[in-house]
mmCIF file of C-alpha atoms and ligand atoms in Angstrom:
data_model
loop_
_atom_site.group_PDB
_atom_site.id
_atom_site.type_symbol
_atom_site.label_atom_id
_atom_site.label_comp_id
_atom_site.label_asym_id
_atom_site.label_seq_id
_atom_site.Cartn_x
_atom_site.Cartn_y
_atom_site.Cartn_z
ATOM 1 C CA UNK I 7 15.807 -20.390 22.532
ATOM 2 C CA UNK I 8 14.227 -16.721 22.538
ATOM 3 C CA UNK I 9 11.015 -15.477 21.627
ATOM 4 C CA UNK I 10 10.257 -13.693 18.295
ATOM 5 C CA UNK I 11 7.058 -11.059 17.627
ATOM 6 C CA UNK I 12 6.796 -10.764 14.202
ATOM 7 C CA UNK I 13 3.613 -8.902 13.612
ATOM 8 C CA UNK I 14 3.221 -5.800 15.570
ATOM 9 C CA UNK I 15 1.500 -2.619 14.136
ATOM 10 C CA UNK I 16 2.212 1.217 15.666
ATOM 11 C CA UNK I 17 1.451 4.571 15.083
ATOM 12 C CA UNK I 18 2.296 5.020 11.075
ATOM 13 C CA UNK I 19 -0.455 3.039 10.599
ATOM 14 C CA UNK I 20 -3.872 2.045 12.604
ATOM 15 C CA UNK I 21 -1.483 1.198 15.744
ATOM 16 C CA UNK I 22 -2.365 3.271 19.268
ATOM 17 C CA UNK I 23 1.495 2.730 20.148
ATOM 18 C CA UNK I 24 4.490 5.504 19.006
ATOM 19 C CA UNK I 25 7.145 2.859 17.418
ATOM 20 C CA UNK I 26 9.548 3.639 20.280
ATOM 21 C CA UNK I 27 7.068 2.548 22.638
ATOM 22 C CA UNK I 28 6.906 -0.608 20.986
ATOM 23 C CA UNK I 29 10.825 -1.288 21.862
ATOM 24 C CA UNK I 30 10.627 -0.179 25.139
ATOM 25 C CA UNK I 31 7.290 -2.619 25.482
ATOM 26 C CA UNK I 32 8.954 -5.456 23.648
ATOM 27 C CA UNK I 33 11.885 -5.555 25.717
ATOM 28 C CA UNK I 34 9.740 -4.855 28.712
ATOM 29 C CA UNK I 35 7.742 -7.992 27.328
ATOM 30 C CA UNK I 36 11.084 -10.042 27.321
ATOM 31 C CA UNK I 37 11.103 -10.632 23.581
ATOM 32 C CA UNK I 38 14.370 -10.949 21.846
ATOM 33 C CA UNK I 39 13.533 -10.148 17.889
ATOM 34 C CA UNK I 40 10.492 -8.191 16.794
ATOM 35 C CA UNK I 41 9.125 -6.930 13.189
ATOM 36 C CA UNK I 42 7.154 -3.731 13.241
ATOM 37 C CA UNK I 43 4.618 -4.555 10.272
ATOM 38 C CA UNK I 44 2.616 -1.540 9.936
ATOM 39 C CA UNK I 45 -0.080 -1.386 6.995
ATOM 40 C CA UNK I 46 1.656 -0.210 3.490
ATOM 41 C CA UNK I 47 4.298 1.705 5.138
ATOM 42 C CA UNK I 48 7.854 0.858 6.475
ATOM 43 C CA UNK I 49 7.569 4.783 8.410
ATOM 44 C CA UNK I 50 7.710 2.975 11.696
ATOM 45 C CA UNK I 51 10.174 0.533 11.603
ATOM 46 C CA UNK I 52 12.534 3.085 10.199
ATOM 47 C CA UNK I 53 11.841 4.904 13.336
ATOM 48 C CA UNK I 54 11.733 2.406 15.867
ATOM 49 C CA UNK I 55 15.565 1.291 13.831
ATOM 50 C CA UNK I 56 17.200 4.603 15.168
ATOM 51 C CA UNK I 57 16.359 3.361 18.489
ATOM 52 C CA UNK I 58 16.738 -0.251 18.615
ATOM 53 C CA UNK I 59 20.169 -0.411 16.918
ATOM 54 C CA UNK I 60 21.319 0.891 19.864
ATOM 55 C CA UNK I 61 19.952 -1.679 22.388
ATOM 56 C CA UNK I 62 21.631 -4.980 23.205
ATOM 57 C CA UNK I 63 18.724 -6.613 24.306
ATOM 58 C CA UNK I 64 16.283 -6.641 21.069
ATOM 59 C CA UNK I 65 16.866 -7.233 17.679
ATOM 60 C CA UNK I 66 14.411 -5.454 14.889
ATOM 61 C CA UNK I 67 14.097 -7.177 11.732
ATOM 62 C CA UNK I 68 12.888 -5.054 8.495
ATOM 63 C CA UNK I 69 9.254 -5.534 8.056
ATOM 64 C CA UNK I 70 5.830 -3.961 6.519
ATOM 65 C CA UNK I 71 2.285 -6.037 6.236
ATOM 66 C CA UNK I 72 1.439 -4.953 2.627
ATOM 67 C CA UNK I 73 -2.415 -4.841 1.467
ATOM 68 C CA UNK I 74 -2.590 -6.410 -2.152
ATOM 69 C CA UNK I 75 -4.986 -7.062 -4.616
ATOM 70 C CA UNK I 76 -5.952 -11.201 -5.127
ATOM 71 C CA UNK I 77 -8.312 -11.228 -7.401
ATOM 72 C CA UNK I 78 -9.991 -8.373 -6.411
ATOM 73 C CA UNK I 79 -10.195 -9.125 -3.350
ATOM 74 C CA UNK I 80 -7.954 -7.244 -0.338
ATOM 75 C CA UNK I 81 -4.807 -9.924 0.557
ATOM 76 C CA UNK I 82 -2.587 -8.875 3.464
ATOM 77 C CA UNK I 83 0.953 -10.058 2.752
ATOM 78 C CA UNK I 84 3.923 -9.660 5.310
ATOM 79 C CA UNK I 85 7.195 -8.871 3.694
ATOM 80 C CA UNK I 86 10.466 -9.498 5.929
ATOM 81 C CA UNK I 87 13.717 -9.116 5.260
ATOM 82 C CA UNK I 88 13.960 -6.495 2.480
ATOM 83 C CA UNK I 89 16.163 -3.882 1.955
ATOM 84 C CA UNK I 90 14.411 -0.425 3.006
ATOM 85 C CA UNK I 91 16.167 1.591 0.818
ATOM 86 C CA UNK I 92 15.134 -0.319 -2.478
ATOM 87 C CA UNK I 93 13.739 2.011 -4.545
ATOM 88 C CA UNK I 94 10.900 -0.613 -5.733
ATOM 89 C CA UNK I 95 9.948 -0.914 -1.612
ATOM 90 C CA UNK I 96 9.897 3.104 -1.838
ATOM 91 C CA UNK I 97 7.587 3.435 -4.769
ATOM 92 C CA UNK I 98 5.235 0.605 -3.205
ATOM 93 C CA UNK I 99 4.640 2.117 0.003
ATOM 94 C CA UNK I 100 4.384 5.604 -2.355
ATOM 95 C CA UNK I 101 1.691 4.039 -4.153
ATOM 96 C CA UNK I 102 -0.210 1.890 -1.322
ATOM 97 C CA UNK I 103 -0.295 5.490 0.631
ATOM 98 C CA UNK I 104 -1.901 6.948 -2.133
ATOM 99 C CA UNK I 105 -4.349 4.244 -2.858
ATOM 100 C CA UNK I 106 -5.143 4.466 1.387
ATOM 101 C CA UNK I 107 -6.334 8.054 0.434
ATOM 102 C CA UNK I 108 -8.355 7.486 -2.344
ATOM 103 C CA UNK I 109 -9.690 4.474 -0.828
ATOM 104 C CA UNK I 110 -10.610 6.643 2.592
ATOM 105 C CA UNK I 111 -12.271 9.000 -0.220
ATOM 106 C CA UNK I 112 -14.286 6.083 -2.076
ATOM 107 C CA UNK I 113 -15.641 4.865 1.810
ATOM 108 C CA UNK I 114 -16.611 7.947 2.896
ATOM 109 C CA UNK I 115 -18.524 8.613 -0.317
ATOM 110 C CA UNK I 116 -20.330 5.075 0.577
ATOM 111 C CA UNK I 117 -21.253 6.152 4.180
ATOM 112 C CA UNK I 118 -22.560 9.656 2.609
ATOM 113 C CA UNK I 119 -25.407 7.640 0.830
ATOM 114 C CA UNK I 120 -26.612 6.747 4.211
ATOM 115 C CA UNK I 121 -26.706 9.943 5.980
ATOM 116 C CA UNK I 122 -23.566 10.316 7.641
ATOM 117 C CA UNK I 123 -21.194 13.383 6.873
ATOM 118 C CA UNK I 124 -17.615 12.567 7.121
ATOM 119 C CA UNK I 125 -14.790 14.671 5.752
ATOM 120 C CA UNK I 126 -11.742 13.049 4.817
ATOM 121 C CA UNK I 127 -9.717 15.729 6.625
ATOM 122 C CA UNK I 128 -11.106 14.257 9.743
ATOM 123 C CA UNK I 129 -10.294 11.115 8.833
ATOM 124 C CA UNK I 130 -6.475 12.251 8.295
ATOM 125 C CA UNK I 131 -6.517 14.525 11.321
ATOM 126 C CA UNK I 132 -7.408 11.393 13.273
ATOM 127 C CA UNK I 133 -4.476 9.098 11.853
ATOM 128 C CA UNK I 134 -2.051 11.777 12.564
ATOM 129 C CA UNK I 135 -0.065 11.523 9.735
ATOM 130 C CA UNK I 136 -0.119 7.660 9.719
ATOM 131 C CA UNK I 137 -1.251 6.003 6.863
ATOM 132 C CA UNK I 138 -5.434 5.908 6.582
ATOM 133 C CA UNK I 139 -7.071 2.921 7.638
ATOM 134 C CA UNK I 140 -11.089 1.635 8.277
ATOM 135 C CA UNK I 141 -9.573 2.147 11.901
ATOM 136 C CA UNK I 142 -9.364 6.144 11.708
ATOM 137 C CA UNK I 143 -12.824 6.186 9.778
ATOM 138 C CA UNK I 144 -14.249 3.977 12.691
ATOM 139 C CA UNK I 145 -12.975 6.337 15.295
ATOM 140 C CA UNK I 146 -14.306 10.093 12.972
ATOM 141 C CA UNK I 147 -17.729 7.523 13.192
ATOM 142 C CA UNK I 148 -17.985 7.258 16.483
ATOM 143 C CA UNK I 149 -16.582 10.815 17.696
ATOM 144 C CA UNK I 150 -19.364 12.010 15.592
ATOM 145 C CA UNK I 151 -21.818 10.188 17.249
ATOM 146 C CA UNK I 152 -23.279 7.758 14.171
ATOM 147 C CA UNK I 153 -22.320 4.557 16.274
ATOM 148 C CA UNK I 154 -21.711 3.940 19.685
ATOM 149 C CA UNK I 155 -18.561 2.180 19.737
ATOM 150 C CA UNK I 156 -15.615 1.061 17.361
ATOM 151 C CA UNK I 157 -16.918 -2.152 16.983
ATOM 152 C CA UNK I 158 -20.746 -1.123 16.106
ATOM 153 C CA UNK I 159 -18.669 0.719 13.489
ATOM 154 C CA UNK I 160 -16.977 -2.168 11.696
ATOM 155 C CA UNK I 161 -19.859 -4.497 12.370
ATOM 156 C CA UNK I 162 -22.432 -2.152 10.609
ATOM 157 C CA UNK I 163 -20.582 -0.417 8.033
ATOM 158 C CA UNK I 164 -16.956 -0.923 7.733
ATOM 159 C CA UNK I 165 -17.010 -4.948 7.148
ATOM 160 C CA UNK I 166 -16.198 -6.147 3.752
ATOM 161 C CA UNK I 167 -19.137 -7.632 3.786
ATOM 162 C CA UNK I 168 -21.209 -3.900 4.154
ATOM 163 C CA UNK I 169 -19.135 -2.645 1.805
ATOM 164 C CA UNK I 170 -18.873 -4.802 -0.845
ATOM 165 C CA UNK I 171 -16.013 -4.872 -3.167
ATOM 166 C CA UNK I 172 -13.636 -2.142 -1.840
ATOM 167 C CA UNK I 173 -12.376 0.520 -4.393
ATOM 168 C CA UNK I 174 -8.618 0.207 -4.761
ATOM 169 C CA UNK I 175 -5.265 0.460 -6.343
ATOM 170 C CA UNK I 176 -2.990 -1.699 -4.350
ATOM 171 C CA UNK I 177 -0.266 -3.451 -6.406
ATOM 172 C CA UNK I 178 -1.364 -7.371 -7.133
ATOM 173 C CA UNK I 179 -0.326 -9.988 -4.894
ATOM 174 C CA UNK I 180 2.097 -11.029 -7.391
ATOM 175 C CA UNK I 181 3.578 -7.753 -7.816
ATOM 176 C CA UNK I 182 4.018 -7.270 -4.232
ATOM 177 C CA UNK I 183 5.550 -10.807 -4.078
ATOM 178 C CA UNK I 184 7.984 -9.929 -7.405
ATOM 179 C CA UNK I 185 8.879 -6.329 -5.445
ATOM 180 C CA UNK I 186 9.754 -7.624 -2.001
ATOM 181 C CA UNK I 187 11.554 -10.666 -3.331
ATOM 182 C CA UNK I 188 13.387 -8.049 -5.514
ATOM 183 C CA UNK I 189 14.575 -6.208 -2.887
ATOM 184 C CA UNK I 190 15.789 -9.051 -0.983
ATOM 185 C CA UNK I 191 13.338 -9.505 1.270
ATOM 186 C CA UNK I 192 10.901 -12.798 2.023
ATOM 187 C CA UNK I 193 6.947 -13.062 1.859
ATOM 188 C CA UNK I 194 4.503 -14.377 4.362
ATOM 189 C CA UNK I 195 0.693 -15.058 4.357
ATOM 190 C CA UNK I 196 -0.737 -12.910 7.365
ATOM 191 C CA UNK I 197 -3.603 -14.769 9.253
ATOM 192 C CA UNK I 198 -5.114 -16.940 6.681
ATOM 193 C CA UNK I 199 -7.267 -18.651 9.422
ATOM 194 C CA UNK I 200 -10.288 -19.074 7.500
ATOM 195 C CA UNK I 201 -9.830 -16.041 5.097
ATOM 196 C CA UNK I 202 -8.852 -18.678 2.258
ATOM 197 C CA UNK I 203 -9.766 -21.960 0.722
ATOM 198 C CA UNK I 204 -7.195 -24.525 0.204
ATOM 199 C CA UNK I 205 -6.720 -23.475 -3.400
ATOM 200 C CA UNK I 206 -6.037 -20.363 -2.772
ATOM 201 C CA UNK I 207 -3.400 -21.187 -0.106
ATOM 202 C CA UNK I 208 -2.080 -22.830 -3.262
ATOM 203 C CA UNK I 209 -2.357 -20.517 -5.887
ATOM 204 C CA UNK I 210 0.047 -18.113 -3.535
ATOM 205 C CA UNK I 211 2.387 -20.552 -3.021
ATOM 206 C CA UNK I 212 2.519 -21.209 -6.864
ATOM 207 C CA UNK I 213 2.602 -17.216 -7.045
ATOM 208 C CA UNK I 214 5.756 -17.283 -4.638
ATOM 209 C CA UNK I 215 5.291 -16.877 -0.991
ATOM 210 C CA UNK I 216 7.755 -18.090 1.235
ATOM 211 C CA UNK I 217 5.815 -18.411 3.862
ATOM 212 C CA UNK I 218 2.634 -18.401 6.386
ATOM 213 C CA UNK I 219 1.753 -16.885 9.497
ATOM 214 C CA UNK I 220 0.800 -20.394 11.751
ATOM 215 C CA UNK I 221 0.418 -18.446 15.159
ATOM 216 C CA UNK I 222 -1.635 -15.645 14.951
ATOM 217 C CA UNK I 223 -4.218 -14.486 18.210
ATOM 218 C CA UNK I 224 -7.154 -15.146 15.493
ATOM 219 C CA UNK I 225 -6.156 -18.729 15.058
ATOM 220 C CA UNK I 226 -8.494 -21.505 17.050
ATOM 221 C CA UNK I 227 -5.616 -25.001 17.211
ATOM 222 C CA UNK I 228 -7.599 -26.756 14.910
ATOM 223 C CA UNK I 229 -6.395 -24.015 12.574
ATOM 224 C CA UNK I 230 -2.976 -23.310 13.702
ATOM 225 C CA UNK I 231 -2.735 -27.252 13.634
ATOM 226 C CA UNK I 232 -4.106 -26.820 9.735
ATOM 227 C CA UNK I 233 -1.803 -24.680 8.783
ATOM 228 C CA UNK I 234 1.380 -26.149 10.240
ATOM 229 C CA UNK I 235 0.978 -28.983 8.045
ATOM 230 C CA UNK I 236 -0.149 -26.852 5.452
ATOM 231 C CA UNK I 237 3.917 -25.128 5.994
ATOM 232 C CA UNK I 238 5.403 -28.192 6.110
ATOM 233 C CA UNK I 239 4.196 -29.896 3.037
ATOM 234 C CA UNK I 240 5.042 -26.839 1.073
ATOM 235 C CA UNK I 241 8.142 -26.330 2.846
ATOM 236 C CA UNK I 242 7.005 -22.584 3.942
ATOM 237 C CA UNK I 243 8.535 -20.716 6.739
ATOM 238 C CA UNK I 244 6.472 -20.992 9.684
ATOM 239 C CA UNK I 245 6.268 -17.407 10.860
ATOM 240 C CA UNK I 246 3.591 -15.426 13.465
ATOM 241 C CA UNK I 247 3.125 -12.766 15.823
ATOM 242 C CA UNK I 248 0.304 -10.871 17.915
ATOM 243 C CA UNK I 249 -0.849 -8.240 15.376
ATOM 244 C CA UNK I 250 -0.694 -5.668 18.327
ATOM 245 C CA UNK I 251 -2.385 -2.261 18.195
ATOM 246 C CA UNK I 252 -1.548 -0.999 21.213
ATOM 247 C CA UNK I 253 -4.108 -0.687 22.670
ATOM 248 C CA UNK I 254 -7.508 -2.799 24.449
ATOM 249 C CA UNK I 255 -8.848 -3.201 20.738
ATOM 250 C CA UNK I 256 -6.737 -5.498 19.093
ATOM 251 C CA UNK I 257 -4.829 -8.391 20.847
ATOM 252 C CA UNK I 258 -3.249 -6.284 23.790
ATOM 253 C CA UNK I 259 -3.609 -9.067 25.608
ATOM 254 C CA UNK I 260 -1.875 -11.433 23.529
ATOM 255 C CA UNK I 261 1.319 -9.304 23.035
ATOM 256 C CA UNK I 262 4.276 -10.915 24.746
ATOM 257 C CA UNK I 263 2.526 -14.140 24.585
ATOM 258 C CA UNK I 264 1.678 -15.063 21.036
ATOM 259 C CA UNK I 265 5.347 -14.994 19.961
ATOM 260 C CA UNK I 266 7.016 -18.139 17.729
ATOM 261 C CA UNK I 267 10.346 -19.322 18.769
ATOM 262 C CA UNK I 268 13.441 -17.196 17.348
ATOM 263 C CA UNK I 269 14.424 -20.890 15.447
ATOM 264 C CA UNK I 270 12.112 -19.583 12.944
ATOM 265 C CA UNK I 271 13.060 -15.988 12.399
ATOM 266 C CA UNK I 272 16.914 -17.909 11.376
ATOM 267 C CA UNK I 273 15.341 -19.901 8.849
ATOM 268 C CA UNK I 274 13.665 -16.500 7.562
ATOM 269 C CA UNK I 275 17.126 -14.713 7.294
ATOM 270 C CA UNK I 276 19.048 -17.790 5.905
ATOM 271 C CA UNK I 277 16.690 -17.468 3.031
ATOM 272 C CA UNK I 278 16.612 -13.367 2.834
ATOM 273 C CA UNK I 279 20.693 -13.514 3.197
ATOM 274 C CA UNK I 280 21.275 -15.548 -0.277
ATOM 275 C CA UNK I 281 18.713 -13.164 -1.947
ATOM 276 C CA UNK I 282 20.334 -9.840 -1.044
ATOM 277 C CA UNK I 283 23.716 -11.067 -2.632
ATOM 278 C CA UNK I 284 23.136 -9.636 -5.606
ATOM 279 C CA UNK I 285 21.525 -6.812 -4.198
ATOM 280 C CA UNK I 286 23.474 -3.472 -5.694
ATOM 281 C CA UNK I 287 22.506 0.044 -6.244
ATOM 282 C CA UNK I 288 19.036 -0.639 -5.475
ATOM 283 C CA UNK I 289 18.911 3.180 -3.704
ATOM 284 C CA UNK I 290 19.401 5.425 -6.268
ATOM 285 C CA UNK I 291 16.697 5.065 -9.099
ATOM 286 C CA UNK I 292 13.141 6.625 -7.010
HETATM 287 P P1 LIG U 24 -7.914 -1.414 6.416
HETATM 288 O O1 LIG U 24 -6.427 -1.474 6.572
HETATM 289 O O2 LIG U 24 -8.399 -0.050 6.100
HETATM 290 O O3 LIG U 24 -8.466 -2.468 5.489
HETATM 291 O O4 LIG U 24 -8.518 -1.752 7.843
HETATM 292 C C1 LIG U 24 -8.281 -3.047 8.366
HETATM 293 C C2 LIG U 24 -7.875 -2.951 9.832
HETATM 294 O O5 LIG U 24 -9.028 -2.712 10.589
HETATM 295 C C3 LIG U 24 -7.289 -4.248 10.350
HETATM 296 O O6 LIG U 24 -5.908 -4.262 10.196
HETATM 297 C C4 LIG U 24 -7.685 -4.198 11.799
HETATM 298 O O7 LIG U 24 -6.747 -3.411 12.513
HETATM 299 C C5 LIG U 24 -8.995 -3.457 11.792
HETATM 300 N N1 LIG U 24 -10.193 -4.348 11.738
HETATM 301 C C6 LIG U 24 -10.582 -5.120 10.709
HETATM 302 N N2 LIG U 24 -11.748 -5.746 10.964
HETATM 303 C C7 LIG U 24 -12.111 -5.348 12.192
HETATM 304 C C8 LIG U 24 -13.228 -5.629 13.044
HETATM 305 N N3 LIG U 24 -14.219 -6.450 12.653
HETATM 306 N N4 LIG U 24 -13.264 -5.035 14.250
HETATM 307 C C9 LIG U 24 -12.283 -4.215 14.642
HETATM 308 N N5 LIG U 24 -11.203 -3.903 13.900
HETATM 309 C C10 LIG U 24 -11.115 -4.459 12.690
HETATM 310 MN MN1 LIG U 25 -4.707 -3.061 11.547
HETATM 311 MN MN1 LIG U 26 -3.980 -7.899 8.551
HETATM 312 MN MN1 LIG U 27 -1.778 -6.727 11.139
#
């Protein structure tokens, strides 16, 4: 039995590592199938594709961790499986790109009314083409001097909770669920550790998830333990990863060791191989 990362972030979003990199560390790491799930964009894995379908010794699935909107509250869903080329996937991550942007826009206005000047330029300079994140606004924060570290930036001014509702225009949760499952492709809850009550674990299953992420670095046993029971009575796939960055900020140290047994990721394309039957020109229409 192999070893399967199925949450890994790089460079097209708020990731410190290119998405070539990430093969060469993966297989370095000794894993055997990986998803790159970058935030609202499917840039990296289509990169990191070129290079890995030329490598016996790693498989790379199709993947993307998608921001929705629950209620009006930010959701992360991870989305496995599709087809890339679907034009719905295409117009998503157009949209969710967009709404990055104008959400950068709508933060920065919110740290203007406490003194601190931040251009939005900067902000894109610093994600380098990537899609925008709290991440790149963190790093324009501290570079600037209004917070010593990355951290004193989330903790002080980037947290949901110092920013209250967030302004944006990400799809619904159940229009991201309808769009990936459309396009062939499977949807998991990413780390719901304590981010959700029971109910609302159950009102997206009822909505159409297929699955949950059990192992995740955030996850004490006691919740891990929760939520593989919380899989099995609903009959979810049991998915999970390391939600690597890259680098010493996020679970380095976790990646290549937080990893869920390759069992799992069969179960995931079982399910994604009966919905892409009827997959046909999906490509043409955006
Ligand atoms: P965004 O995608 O703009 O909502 O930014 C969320 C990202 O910021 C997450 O994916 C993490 O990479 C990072 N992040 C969120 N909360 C924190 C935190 N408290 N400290 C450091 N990084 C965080
Ligand atoms: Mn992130
Ligand atoms: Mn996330
Ligand atoms: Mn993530």
């Amino acid at each position: 039995m192999g070893k399967a990362d199925l949450h890994i972030h790089t460079t097209a979003s708020d990731g410190h590592i290119s998405p070539s990199d990430a093969i060469s560390s993966a297989i370095s790491h000794k894993l055997d199938i990986i998803a790159i799930t970058d935030h609202d964009t499917i840039n990296g894995y289509l990169e990191a594709e070129k290079i890995a379908r030329n490598k016996d010794e790693i498989e790379l699935i199709p993947g993307i961790e998608v921001t929705s909107d629950f209620n009006g509250r930010e959701c992360h869903l991870l989305a496995y499986c599709f087809e890339p080329k679907h034009y719905a996937i295409k117009k998503m991550v157009h949209v969710h790109r967009q709404s990055r942007l104008k959400r950068g826009e709508w933060i920065i206005k919110q740290l203007a009314k406490k003194g601190f000047e931040l251009d939005i330029k900067e902000v894109k300079a610093e994600a380098r083409g990537g899609n925008i994140g709290r991440p790149h606004i963190a790093a324009v924060l501290q570079d600037k001097g209004y917070v010593a570290s990355y951290k004193e930036a989330f903790v002080r001014h980037l947290s949901d909770q110092q920013l209250g509702d967030i302004y944006n225009e990400y799809y619904s949760h159940t229009k991201v669920i309808e769009t990936v499952k459309g396009a062939g492709g499977a949807v998991v809850i990413a780390h719901p550790g304590r981010l959700y009550s029971n109910k609302e674990l159950e009102r997206l299953v009822a909505a159409g998830v297929d699955g949950i992420e059990v192992i995740h670095p955030s996850h004490s046993y006691d919740i891990q333990k929760n939520m593989e029971d919380f899989a099995e009575s609903h009959h979810l796939l049991k998915m999970g990863g390391s939600d690597f960055h890259g680098s010493n900020k996020n679970y380095q140290k976790h990646f290549g060791i937080v990893t869920i047994n390759t069992r799992n990721v069969s179960h995931l394309r079982r399910m994604t191989e009966q919905r892409k039957i009827n997959l046909n020109n999906v490509t043409s229409k955006y």
